[in-house]
mmCIF file of C-alpha atoms in Angstrom:
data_model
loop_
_atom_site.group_PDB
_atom_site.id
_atom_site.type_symbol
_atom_site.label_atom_id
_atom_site.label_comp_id
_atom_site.label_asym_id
_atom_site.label_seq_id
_atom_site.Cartn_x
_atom_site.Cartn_y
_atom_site.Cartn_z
ATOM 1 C CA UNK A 953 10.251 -12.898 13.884
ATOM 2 C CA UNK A 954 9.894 -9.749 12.306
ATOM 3 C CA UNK A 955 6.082 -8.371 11.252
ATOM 4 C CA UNK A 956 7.290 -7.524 8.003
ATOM 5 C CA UNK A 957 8.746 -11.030 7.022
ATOM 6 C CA UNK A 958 7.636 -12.867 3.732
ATOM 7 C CA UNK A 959 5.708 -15.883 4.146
ATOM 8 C CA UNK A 960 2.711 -15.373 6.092
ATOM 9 C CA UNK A 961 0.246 -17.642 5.210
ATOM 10 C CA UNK A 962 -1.905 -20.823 6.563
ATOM 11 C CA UNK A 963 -3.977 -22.845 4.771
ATOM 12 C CA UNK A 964 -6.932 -20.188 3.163
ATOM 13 C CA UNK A 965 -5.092 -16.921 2.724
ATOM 14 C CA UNK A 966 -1.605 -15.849 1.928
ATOM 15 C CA UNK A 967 -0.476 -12.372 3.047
ATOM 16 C CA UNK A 968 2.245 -10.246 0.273
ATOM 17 C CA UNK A 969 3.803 -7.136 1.108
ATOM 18 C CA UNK A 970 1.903 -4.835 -0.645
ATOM 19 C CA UNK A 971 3.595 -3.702 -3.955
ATOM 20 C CA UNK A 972 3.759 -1.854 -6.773
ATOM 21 C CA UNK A 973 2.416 -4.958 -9.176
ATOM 22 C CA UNK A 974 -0.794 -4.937 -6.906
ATOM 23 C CA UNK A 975 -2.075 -1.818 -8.352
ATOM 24 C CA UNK A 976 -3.945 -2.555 -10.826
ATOM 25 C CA UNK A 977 -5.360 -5.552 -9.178
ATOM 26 C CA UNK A 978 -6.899 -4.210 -6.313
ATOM 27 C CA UNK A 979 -8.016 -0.439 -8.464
ATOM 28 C CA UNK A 980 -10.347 -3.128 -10.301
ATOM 29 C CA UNK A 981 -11.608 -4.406 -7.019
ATOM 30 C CA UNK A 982 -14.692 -3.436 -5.440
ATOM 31 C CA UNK A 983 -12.691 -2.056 -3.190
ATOM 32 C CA UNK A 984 -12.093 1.579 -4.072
ATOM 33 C CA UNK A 985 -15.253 2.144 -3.479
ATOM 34 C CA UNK A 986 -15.070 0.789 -0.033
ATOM 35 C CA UNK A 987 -12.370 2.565 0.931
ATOM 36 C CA UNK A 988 -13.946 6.048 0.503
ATOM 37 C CA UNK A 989 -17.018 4.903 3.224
ATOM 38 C CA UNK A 990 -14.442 4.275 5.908
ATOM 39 C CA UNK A 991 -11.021 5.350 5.442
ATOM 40 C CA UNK A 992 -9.755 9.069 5.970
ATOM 41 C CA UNK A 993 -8.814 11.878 3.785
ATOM 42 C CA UNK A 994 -5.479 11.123 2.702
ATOM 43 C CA UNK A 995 -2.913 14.418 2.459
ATOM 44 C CA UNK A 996 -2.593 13.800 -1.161
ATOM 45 C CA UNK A 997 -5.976 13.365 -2.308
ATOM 46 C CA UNK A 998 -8.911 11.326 -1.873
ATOM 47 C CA UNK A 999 -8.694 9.278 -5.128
ATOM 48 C CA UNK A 1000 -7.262 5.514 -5.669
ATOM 49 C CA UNK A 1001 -4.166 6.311 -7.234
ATOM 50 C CA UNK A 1002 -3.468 8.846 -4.149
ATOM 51 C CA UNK A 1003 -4.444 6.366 -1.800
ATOM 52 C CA UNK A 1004 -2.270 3.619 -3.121
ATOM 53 C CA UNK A 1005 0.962 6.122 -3.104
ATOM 54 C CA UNK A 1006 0.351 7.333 0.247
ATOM 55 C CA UNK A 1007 0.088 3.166 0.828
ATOM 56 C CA UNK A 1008 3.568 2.741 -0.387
ATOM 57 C CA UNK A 1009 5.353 5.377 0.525
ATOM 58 C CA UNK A 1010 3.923 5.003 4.415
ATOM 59 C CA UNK A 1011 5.597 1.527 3.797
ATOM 60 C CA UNK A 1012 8.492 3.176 3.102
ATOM 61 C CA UNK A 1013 9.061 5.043 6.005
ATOM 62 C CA UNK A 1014 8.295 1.998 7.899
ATOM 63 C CA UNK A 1015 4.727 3.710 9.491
ATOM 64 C CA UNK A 1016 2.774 0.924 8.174
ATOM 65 C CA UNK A 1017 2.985 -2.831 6.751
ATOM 66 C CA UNK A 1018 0.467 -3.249 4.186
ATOM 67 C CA UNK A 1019 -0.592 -6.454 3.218
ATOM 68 C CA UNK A 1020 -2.500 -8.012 -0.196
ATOM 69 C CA UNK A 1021 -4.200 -10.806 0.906
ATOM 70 C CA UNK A 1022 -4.920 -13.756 -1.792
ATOM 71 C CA UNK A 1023 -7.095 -16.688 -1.248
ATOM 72 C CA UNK A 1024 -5.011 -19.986 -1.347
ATOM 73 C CA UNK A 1025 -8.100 -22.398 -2.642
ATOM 74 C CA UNK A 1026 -8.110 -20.914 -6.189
ATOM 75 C CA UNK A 1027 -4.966 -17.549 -6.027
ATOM 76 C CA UNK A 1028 -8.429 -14.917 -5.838
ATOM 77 C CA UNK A 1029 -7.599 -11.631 -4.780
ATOM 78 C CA UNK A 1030 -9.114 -11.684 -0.756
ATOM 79 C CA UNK A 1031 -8.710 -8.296 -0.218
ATOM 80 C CA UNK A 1032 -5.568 -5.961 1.875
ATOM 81 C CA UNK A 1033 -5.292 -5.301 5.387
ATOM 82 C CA UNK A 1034 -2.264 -3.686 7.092
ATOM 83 C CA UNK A 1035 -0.141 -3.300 10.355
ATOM 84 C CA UNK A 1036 -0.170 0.385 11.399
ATOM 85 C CA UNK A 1037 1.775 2.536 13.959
ATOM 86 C CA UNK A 1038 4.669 -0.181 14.609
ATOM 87 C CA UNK A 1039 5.915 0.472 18.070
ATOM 88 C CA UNK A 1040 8.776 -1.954 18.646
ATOM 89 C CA UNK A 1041 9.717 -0.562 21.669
ATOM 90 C CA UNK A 1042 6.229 -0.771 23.447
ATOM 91 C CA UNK A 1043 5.191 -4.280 21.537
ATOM 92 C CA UNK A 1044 2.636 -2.626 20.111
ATOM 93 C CA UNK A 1045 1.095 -2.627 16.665
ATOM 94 C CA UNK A 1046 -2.482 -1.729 15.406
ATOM 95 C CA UNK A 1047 -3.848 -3.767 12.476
ATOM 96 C CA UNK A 1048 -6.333 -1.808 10.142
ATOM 97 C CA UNK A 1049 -7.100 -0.755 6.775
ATOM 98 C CA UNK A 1050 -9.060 -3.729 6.166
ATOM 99 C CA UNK A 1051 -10.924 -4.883 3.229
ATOM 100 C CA UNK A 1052 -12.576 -7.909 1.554
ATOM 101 C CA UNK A 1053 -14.559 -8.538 -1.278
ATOM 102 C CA UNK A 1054 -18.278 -8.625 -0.233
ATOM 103 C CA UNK A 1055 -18.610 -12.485 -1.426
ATOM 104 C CA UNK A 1056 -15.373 -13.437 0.634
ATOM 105 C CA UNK A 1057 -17.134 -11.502 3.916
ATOM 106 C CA UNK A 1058 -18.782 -14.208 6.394
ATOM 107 C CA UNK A 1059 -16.623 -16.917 4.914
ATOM 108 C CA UNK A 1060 -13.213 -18.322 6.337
ATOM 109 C CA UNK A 1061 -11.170 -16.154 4.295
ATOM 110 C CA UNK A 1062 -11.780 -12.616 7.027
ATOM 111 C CA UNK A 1063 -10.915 -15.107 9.885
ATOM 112 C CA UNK A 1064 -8.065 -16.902 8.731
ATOM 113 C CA UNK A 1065 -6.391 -13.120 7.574
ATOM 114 C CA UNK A 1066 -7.304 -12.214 11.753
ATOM 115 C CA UNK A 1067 -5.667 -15.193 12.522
ATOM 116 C CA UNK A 1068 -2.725 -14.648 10.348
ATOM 117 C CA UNK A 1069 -2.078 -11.258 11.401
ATOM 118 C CA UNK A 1070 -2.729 -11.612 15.093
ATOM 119 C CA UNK A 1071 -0.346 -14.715 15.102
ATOM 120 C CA UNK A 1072 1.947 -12.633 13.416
ATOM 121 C CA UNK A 1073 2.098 -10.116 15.815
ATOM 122 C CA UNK A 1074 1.877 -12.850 18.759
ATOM 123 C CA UNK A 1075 5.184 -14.430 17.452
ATOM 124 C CA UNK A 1076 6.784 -11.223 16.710
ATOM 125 C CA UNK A 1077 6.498 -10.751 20.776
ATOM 126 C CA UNK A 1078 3.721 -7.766 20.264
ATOM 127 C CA UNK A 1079 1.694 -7.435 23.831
ATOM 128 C CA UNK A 1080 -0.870 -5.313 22.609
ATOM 129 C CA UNK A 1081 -2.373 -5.678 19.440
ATOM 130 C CA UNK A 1082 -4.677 -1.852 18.631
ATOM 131 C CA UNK A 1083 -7.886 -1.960 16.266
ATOM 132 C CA UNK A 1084 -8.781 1.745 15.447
ATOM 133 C CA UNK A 1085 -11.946 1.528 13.573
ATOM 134 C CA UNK A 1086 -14.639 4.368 12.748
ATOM 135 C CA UNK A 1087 -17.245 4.130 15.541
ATOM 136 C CA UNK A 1088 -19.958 4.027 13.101
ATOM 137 C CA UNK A 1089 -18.752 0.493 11.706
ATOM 138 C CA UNK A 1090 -20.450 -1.978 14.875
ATOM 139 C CA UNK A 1091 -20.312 -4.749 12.155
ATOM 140 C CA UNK A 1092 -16.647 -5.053 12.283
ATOM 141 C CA UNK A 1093 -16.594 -3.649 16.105
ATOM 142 C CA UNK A 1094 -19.146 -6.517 16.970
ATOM 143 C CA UNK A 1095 -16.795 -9.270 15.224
ATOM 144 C CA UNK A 1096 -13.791 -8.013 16.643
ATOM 145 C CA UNK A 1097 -15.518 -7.857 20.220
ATOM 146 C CA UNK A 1098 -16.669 -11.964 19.704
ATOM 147 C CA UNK A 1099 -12.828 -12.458 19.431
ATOM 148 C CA UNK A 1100 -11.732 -11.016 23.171
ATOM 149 C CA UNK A 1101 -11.112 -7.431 22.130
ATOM 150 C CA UNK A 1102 -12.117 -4.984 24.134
ATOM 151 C CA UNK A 1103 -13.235 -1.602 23.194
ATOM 152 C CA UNK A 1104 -11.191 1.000 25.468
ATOM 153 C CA UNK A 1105 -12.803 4.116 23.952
ATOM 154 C CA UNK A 1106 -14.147 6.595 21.356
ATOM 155 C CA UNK A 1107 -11.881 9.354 19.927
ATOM 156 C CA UNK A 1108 -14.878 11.809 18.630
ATOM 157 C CA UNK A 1109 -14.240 13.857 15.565
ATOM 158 C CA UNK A 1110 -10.885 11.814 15.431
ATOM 159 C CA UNK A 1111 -10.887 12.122 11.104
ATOM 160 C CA UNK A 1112 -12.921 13.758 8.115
ATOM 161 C CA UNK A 1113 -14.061 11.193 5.662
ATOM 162 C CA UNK A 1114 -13.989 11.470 2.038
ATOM 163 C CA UNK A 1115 -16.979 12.769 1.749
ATOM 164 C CA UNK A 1116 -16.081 15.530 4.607
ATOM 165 C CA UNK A 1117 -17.598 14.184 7.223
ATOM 166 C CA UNK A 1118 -16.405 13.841 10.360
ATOM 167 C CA UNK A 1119 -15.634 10.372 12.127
ATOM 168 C CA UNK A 1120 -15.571 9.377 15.653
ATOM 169 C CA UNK A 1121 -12.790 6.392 16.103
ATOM 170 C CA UNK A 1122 -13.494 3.608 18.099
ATOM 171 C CA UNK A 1123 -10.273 1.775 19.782
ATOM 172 C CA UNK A 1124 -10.506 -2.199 20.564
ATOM 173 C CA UNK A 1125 -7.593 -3.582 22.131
ATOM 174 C CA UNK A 1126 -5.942 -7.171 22.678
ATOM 175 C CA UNK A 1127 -3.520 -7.689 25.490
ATOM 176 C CA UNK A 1128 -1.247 -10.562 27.065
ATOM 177 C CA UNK A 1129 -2.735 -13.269 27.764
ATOM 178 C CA UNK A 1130 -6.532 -12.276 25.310
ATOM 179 C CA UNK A 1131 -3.590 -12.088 22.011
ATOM 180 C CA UNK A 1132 -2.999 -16.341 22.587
ATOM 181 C CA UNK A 1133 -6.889 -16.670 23.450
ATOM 182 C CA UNK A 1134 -7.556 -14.687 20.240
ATOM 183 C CA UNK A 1135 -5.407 -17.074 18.122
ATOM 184 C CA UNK A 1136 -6.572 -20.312 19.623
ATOM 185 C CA UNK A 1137 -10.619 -19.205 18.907
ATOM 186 C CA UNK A 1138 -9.673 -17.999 15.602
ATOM 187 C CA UNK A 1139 -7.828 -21.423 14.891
ATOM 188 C CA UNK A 1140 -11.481 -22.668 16.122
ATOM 189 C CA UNK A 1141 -13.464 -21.166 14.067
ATOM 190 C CA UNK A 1142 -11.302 -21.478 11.145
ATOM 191 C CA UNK A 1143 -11.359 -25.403 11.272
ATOM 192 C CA UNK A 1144 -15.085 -24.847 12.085
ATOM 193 C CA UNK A 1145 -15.675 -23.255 8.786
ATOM 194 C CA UNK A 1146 -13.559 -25.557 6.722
ATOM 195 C CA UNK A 1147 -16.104 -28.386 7.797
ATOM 196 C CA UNK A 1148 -18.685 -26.611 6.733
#
């Protein structure tokens, strides 16, 4: 299995290779503004259409896999997320560059994209699966701490903001044996919700 294969999906979300046609869809998201509170200052600007080049053409080079992430239950737009710094060699990947709407956040749809990706990664025979995040974002460092990852560290001053700030960079980390425990909790809490 490769991490860049079509076809990644389970029953609430289905992950596309991000392309060209999801332009325009996710500039009239909510999340452009997002993206300016956490992400870093791209080298060819800091506004959407910048970002969404820098997007592709990372893709290109095969630095990143970015994902656009559509809820199956009625084809809504669930937000992008994205493999980063690929290391087949040392089965490793990072997985960042996240985003939902804010009324998809606390539902299934953020779990069952974890659960996607992770397994993903899992079945693409990745032993290490990174989470860089800016240290200043416990919200997402808290949820991705409730799912076995461990937080290995803070890189301080690790990348100026948009707004030129400075951010530290918190890394998280699942290995081995906590990648399979990840899935089977996520599969958990994902049939958990869909109860509900």
């Amino acid at each position: 299995m490769r991490l860049d294969e079509k076809d990644l999906h389970n029953d609430v979300v289905r992950l596309d290779l991000l392309e060209e046609r999801d332009r325009a869809r996710l500039e009239r998201s909510g999340a452009v503004q997002s993206m300016w509170d956490w992400l870093p200052v791209m080298p060819t600007g800091t506004n959407f259409h910048a970002y969404f080049d820098f997007m592709l053409a990372m893709k290109q080079q095969g630095n990143i896999i970015p994902f656009s992430i559509t809820r199956q239950s009625d084809g809504a737009f669930a937000g992008v997320i994205a493999y980063l710094d690929v290391s087949r060699t040392h089965r490793r990947v990072g997985i960042g560059y996240v985003w939902h709407p804010p009324e998809m956040r606390g539902t299934v749809v953020p779990v069952a994209t974890q659960m996607a990706m992770i397994g993903r990664a899992f079945g693409a025979r990745i032993r290490r699966v990174e989470f860089p995040i800016a240290a200043s974002n416990e919200r997402a460092i808290k949820a991705l701490e409730r799912l076995g990852a461990r937080r290995e560290g803070v890189l301080r001053r690790y990348m100026r903001l948009s707004d030129g700030s400075w951010a530290d960079l918190a890394i998280l980390s699942l290995v081995d044996a906590e990648i399979r425990a990840a899935i089977d909790l996520l599969k958990d809490r994902v049939a958990e919700m869909q109860l509900a």
